[in-house]
Tab-separated table of C-alpha atoms and ligand atoms in Angstrom:
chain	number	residue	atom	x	y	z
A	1	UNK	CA	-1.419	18.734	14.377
A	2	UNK	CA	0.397	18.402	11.238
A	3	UNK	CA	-2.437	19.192	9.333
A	4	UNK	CA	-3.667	22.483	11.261
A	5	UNK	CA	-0.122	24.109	10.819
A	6	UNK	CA	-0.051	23.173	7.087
A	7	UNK	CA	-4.169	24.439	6.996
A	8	UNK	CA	-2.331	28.327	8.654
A	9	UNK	CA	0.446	28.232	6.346
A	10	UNK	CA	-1.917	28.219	3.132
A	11	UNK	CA	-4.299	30.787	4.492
A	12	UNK	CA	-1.062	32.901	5.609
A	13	UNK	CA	0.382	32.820	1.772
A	14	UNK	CA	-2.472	34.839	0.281
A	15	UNK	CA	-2.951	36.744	2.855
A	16	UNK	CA	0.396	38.036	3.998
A	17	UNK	CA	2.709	38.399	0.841
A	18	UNK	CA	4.481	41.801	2.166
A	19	UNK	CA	5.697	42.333	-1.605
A	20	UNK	CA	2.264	42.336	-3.206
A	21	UNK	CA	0.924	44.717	-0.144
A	22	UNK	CA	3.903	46.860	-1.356
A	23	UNK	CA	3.130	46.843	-4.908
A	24	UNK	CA	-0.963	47.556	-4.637
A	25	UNK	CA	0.450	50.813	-2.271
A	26	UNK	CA	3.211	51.941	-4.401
A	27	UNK	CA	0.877	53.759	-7.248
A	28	UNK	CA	-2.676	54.314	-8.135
A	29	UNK	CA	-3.199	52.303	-11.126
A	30	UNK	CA	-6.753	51.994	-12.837
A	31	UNK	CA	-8.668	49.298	-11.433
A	32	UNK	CA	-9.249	46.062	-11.924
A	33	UNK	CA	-5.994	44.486	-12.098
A	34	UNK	CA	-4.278	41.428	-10.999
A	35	UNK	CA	-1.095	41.640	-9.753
A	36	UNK	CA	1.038	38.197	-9.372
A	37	UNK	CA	4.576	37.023	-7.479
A	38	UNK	CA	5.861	34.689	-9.549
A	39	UNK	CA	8.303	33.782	-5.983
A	40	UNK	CA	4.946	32.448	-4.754
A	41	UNK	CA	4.558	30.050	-7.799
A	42	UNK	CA	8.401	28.565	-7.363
A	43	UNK	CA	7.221	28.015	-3.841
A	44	UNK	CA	4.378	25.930	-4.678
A	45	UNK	CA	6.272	24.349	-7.563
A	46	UNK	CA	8.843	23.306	-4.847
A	47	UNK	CA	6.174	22.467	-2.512
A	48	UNK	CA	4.458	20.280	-5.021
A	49	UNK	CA	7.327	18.610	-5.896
A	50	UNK	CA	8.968	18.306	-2.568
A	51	UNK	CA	5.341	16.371	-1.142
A	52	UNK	CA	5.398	13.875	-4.716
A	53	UNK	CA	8.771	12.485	-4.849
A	54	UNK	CA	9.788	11.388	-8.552
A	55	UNK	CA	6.524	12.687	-10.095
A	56	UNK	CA	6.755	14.928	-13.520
A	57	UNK	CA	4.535	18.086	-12.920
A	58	UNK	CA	2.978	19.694	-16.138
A	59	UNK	CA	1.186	22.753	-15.399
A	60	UNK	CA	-1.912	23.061	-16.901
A	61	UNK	CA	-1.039	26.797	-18.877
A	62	UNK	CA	-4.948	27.653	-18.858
A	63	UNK	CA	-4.483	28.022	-15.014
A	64	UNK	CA	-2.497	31.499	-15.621
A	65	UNK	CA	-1.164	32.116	-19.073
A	66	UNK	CA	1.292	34.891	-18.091
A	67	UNK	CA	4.402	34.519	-20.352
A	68	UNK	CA	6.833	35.256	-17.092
A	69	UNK	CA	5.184	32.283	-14.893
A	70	UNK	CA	6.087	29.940	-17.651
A	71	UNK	CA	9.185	31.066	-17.732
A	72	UNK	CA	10.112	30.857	-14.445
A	73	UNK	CA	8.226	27.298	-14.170
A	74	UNK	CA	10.292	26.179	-17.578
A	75	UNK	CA	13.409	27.262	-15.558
A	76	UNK	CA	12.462	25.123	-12.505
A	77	UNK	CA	11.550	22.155	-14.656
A	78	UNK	CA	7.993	21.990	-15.041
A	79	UNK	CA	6.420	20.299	-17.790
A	80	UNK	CA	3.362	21.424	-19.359
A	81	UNK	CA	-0.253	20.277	-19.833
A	82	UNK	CA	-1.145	22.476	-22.926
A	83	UNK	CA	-4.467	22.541	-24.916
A	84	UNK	CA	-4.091	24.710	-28.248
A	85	UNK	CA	-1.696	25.673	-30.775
A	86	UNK	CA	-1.358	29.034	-29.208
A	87	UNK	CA	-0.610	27.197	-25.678
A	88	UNK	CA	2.277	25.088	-27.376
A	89	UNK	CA	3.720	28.580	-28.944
A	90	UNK	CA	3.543	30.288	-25.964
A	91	UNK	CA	5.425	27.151	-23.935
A	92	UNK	CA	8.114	27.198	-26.400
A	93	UNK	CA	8.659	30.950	-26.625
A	94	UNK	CA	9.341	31.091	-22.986
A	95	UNK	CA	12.292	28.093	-23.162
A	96	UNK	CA	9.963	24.916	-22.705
A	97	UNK	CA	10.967	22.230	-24.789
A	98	UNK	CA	8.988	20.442	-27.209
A	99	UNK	CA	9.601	17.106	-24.785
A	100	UNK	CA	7.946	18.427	-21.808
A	101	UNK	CA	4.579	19.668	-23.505
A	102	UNK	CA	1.512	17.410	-23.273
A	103	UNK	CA	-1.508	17.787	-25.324
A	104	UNK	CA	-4.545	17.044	-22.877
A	105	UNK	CA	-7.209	18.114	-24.455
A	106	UNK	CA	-9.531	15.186	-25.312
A	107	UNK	CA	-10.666	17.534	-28.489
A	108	UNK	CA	-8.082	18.610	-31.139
A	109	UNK	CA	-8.789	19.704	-34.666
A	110	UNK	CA	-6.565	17.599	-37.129
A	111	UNK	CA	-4.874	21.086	-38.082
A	112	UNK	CA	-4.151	21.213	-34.319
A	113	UNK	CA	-2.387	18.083	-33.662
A	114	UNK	CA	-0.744	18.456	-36.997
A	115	UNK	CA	0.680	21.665	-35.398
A	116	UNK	CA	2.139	20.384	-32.299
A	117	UNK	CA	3.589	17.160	-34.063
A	118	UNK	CA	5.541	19.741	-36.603
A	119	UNK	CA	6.572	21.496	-33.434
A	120	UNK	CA	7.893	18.672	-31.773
A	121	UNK	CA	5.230	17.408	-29.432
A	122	UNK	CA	5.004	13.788	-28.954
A	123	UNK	CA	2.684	13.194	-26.035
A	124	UNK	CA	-0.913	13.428	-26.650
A	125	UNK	CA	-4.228	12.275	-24.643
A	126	UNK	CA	-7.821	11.256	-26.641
A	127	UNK	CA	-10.931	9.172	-25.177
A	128	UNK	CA	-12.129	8.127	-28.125
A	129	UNK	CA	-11.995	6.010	-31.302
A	130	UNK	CA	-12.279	9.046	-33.465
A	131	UNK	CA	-9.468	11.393	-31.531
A	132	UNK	CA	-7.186	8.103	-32.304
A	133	UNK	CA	-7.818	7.951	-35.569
A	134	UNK	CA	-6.895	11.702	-35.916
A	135	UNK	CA	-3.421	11.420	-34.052
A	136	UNK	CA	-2.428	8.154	-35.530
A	137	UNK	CA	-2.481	10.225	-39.015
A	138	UNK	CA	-1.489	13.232	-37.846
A	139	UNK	CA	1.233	12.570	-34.964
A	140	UNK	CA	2.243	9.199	-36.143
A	141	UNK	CA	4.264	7.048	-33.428
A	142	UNK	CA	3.176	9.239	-30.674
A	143	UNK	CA	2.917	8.766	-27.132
A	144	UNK	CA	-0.693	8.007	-26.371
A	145	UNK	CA	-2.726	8.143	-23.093
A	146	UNK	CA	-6.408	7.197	-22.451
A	147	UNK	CA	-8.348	9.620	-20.227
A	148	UNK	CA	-11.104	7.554	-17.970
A	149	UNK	CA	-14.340	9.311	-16.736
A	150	UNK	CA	-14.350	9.993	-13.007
A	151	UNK	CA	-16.028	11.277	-10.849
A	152	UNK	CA	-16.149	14.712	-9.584
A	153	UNK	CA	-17.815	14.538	-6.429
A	154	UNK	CA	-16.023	16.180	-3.135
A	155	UNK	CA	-14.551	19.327	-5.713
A	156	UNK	CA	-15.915	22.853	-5.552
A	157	UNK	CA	-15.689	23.519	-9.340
A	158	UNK	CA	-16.370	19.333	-10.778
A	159	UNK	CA	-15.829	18.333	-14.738
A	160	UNK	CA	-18.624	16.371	-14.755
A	161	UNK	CA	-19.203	14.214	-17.342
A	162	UNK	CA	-17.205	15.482	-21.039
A	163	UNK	CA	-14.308	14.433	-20.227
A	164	UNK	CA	-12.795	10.644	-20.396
A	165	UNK	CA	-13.951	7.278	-21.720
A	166	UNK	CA	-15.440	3.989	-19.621
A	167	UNK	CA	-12.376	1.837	-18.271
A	168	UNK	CA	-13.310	-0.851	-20.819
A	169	UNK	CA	-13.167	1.157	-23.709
A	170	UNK	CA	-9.968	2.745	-22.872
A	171	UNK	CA	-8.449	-1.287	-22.816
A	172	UNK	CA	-9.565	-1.379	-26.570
A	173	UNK	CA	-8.687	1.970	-27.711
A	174	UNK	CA	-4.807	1.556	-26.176
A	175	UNK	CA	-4.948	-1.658	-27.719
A	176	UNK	CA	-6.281	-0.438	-31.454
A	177	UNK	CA	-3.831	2.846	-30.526
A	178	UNK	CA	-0.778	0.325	-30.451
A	179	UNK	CA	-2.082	-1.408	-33.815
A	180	UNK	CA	-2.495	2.080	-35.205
A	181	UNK	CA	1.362	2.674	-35.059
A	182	UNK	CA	1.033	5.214	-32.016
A	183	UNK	CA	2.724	4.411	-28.720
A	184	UNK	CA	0.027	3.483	-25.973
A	185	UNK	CA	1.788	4.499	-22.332
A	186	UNK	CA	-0.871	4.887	-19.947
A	187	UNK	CA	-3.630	6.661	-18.506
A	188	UNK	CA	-5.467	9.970	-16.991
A	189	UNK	CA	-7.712	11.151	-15.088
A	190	UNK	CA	-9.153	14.225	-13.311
A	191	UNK	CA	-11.327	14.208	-10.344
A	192	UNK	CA	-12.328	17.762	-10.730
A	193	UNK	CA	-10.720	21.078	-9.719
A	194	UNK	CA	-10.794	22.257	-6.015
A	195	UNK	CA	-10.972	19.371	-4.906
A	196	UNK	CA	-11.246	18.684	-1.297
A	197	UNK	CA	-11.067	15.662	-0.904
A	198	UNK	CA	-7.725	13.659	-0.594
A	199	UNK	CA	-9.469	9.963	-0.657
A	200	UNK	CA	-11.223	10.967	-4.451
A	201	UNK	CA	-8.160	10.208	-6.021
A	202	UNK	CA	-8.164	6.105	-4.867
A	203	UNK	CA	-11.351	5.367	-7.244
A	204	UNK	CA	-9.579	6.355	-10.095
A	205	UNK	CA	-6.564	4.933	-9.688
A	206	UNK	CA	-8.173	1.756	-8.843
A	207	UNK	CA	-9.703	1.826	-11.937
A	208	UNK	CA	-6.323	2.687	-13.945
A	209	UNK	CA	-4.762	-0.224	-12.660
A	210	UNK	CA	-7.208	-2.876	-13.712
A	211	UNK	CA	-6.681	-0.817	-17.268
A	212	UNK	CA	-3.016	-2.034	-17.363
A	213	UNK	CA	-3.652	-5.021	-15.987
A	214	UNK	CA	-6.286	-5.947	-19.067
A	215	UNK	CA	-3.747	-4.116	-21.572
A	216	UNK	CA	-1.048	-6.223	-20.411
A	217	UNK	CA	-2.563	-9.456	-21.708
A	218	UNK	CA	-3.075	-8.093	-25.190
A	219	UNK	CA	0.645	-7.256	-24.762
A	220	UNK	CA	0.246	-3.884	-23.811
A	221	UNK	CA	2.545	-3.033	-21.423
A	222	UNK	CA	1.602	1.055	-19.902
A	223	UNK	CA	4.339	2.754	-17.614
A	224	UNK	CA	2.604	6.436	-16.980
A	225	UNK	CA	-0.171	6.794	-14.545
A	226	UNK	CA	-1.350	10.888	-14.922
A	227	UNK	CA	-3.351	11.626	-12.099
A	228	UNK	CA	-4.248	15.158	-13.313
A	229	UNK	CA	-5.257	18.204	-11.299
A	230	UNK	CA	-7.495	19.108	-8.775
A	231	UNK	CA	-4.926	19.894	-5.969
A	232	UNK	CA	-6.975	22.950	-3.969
A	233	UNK	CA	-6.418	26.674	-2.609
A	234	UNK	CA	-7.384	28.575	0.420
A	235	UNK	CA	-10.008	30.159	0.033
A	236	UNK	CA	-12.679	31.371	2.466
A	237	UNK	CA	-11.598	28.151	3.743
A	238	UNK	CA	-8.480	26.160	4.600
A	239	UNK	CA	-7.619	23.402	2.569
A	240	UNK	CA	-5.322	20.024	3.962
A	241	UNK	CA	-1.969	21.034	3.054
A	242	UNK	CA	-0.283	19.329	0.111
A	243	UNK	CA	1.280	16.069	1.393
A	244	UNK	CA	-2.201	14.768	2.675
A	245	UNK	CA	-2.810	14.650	-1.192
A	246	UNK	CA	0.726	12.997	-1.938
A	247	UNK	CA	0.414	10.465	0.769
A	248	UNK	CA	-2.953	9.891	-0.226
A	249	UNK	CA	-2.073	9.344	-3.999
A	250	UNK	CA	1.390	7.316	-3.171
A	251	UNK	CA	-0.738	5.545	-0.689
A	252	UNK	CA	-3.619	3.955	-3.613
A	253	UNK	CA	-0.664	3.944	-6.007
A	254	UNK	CA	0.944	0.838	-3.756
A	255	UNK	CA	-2.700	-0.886	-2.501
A	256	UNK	CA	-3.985	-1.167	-6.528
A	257	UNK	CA	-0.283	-1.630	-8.664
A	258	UNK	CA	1.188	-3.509	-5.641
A	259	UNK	CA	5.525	-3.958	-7.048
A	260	UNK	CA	4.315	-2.755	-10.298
A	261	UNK	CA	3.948	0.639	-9.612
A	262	UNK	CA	3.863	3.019	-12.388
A	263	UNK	CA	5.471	6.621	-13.185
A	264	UNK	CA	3.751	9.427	-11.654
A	265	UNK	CA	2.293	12.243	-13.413
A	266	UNK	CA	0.314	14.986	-12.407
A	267	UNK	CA	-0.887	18.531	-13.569
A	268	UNK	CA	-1.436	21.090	-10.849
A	269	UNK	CA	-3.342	24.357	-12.547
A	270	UNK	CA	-5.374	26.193	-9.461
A	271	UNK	CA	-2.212	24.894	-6.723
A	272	UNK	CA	0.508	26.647	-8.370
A	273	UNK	CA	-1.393	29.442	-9.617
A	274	UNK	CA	-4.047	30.735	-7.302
A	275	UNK	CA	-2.565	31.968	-4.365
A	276	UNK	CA	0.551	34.280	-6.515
A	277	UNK	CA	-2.027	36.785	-7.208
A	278	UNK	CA	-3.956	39.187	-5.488
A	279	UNK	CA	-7.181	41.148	-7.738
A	280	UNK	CA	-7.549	44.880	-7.016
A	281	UNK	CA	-11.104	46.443	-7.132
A	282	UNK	CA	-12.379	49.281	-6.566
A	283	UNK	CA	-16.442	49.749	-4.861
A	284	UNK	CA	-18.510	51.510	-7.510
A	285	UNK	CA	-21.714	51.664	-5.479
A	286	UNK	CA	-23.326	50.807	-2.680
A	287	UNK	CA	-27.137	50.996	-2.786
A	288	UNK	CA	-30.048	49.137	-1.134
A	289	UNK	CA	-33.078	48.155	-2.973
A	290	UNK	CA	-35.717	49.654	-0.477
A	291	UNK	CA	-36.639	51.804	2.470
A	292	UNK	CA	-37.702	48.953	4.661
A	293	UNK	CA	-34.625	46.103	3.733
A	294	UNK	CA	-31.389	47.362	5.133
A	295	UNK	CA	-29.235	44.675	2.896
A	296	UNK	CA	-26.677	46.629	0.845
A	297	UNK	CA	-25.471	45.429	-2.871
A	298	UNK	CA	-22.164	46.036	-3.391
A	299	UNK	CA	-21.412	46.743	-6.786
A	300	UNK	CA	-17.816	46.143	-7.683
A	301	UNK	CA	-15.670	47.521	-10.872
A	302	UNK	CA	-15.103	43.719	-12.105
A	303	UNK	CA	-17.756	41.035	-12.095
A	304	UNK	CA	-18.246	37.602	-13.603
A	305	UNK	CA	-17.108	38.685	-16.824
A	306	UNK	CA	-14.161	40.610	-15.705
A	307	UNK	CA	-12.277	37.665	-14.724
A	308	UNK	CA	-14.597	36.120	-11.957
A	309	UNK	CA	-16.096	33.316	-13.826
A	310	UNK	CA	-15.671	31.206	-10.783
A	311	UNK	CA	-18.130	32.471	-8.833
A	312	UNK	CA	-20.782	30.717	-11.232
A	313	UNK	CA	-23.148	29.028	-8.736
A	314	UNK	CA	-20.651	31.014	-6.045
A	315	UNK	CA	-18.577	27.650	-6.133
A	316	UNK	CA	-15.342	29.540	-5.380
A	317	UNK	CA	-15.469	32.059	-2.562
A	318	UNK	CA	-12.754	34.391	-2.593
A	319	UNK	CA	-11.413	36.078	0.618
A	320	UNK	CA	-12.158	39.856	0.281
A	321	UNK	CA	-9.573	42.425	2.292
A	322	UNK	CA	-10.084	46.277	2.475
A	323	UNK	CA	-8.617	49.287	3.847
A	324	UNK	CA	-11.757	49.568	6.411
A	325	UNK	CA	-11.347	45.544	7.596
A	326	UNK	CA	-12.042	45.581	11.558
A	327	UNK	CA	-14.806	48.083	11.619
A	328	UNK	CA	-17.882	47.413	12.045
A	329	UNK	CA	-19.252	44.889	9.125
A	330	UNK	CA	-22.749	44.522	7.559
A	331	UNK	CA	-23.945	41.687	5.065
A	332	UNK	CA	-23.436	42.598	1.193
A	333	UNK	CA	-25.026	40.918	-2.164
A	334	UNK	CA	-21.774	41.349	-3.956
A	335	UNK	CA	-22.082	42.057	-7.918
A	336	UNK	CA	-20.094	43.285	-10.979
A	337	UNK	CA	-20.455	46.503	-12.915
A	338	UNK	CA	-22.103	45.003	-16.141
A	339	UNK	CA	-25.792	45.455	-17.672
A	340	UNK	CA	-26.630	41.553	-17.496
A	341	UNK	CA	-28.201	40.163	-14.781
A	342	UNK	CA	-25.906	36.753	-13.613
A	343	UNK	CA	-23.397	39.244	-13.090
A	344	UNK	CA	-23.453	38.752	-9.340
A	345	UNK	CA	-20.905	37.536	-7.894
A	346	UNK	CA	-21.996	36.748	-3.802
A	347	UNK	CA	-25.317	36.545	-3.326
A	348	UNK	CA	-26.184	33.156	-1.029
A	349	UNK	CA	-22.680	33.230	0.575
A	350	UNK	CA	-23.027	35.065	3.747
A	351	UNK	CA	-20.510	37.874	2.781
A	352	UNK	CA	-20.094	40.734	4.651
A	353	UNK	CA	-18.327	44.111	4.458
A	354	UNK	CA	-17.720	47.362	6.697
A	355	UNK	CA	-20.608	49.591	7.315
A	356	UNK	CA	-18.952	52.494	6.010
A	357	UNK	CA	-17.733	51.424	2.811
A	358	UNK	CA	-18.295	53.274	-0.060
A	359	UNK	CA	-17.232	54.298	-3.690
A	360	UNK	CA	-14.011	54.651	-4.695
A	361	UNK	CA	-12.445	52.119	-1.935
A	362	UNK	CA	-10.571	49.686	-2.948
A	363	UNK	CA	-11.615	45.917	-2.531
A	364	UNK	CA	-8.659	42.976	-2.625
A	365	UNK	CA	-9.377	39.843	-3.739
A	366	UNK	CA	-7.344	37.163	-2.492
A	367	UNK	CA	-6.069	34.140	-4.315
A	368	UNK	CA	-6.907	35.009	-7.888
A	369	UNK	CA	-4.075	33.986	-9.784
A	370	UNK	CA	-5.509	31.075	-11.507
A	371	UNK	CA	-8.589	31.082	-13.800
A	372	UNK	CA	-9.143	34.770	-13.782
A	373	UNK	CA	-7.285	36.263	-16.568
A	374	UNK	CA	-8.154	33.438	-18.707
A	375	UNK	CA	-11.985	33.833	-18.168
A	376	UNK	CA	-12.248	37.350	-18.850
A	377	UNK	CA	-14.199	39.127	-21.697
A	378	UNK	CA	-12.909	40.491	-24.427
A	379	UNK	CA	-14.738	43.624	-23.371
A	380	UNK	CA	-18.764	43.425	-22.523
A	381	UNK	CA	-20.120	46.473	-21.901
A	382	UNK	CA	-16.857	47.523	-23.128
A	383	UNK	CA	-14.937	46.680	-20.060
A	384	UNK	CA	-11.808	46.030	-21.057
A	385	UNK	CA	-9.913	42.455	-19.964
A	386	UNK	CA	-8.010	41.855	-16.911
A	387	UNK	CA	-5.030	43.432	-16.775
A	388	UNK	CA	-1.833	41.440	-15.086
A	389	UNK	CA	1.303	42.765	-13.299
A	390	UNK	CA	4.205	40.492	-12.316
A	391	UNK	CA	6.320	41.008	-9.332
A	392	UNK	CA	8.943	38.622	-8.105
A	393	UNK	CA	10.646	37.952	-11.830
A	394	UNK	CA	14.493	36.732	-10.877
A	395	UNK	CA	15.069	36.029	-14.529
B	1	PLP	C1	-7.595	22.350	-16.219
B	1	PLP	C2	-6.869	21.063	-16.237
B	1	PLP	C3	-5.979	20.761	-15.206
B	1	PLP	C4	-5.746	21.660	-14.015
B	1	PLP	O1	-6.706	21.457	-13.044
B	1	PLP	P1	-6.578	22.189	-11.609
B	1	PLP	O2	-7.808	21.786	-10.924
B	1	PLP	O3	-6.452	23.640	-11.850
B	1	PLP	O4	-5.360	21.636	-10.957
B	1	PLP	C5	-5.285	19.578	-15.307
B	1	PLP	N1	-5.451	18.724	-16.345
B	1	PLP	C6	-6.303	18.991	-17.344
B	1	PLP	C7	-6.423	18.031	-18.472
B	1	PLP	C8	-7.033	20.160	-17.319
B	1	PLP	O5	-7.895	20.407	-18.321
């Protein structure tokens, strides 16, 4: 029962924001834009935080960059998972302090980590002999985590395999980090992003804690367990609501560290970001490709390179609103305006839209404020990138 209310509530957030609706009526601005309420991402900061009790949430900034959602996440006391120089200047120009940034990238150029250290970072993640050696002489003393492969399976957009080190050569490498003069405190992991499944989380954490269990007897003694991201949106489908993912987590947190259970970490990207934004378009054609197949393509003015990376392989299916929604529908190969060919965005996915749509209507795209912005072009075909509006800014 629980679950089914908490499976409306998500779908209702994208779908419903009465501000957002205001702001996409109020003008005609040149499409395609995003437009984002930055109430929506205090909501799921609060939600996140109210399902896992006395866990430290860094966002992960590649989610959605926009200077005003850090801001308003640095005012609610987020952390951040950052991944670049320009990342960490962009944290600390909108009031985060050095203390809250983590660098999780696995690959840093010495320059880089030499750049955060200067700047006051002190947490920093590697997977491998090589990325130790680097922060050991470049971010001396640091906090140190070890990221462990895992698997991705059950998550609609996985990491695969570049990420994270074998469980028994993170014991050495937090073992050699401590000899190294750096400050070994625990471990990560991500199990992939959009992912669906709740249970993924146990293998991993089962895994961590036989990591500081083997640590230990070399004297090793880890406190910070980072479970990393993954937490999903609505989309075209409901998701479980938050807690199912807390409970789930607490839940393999007690069965694998038993009384010795460590501090909680995660870093929600896609959760807190996603569902504050909705992504004007606007239909530049619809053709069909013969006399005798009545299928229409649907070409829209942003595409794959406009911001819609994510519909590589159509793993994420956005939820498409427009103006003529309750007439009669048809189905619709969905594509972007560019001369290269992947550029389509819909093609398996049984999308459909009205009959009588045509150029020139507009086309919302629900839940795009995470890993749009971030993925568009510089400007192929000379489409410019993704513009963003803010709404919502109580700052
Ligand atoms: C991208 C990323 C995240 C965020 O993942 P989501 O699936 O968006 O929650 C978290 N941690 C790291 C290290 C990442 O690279």
């Amino acid at each position: 029962m629980a679950m089914t209310n908490g499976k409306t509530l998500v779908t209702m957030i994208a779908a419903g924001n009465r501000e957002i609706q205001d702001f996409l009526e109020s003008d005609q601005r040149e499409t395609p834009y995003l437009v984002i309420d930055l109430k929506v991402a205090a909501q799921q900061f609060r939600r996140l935080t109210g399902a896992f009790r006395e866990t430290t949430v860094f966002y992960a900034v590649k989610a959605n960059p926009q200077p005003q959602l850090i801001r308003q996440l640095a005012q609610l006391g987020s952390s951040f998972d950052v991944a670049s120089p320009a990342e960490i200047d962009l944290c600390l120009s909108e009031g985060a302090d050095p203390g809250r940034l983590s660098y999780g990238n696995t690959i840093k150029k010495a320059a880089d980590i030499r750049y955060a250290y200067d700047r006051g970072v002190r947490m920093f993640v590697f997977d491998s002999e090589a990325e130790l050696r680097k922060l050991a002489e470049h971010a001396p003393g640091s906090a140190v985590f070890c990221r462990l492969l895992a698997g991705s399976a059950g998550a609609q957009w996985p990491l695969s395999r570049k990420f994270g080190c074998a469980p028994d050569m993170a014991v050495s490498l937090l073992v050699q980090a401590r000899d190294l003069g750096l400050r070994p405190v625990g471990v990560s992991f991500h199990v992939g992003s959009q992912q669906l499944d709740p249970t993924r989380w146990d293998p991993s954490i089962a895994q961590a804690a036989q990591v500081f269990r083997e640590v230990a007897e070399h004297g090793v003694h880890l406190t910070l367990l980072n479970c990393g991201g993954g937490f999903p949106a609505g989309y075209q489908d409901p998701v479980e609501p938050i807690d199912a993912y807390a409970d789930a987590i607490n839940s393999a947190v007690e069965r694998h560290f038993g009384p010795y259970r460590p501090t909680l970490a995660i870093e929600p990207g896609r959760f807190i970001a996603a569902d504050t934004g909705v992504l004007r378009a606007q239909v530049v054609l619809v053709s069909q490709k013969s006399y005798e197949d009545d299928h229409r393509w649907v070409y829209l003015d942003i595409g794959r390179f406009g911001g819609l990376a994510e519909t590589e392989g159509e793993a994420i299916q956005y939820r498409l609103v427009t103006a003529r929604d309750g007439e009669p529908t048809g189905p619709v190969v969905l594509a972007g305006p560019t001369c290269d060919s992947v550029d389509i965005l819909y093609e398996k996915a049984p999308y459909r839209l009205p009959l009588d749509l045509e150029p020139g209507d507009y086309v919302d795209i629900l839940g795009t404020g995470a890993y749009t912005t971030t993925y568009s072009s510089v400007g192929f075909n000379g489409f410019a990138p993704l513009a963003t509006f803010c709404i919502g800014d109580s700052a």
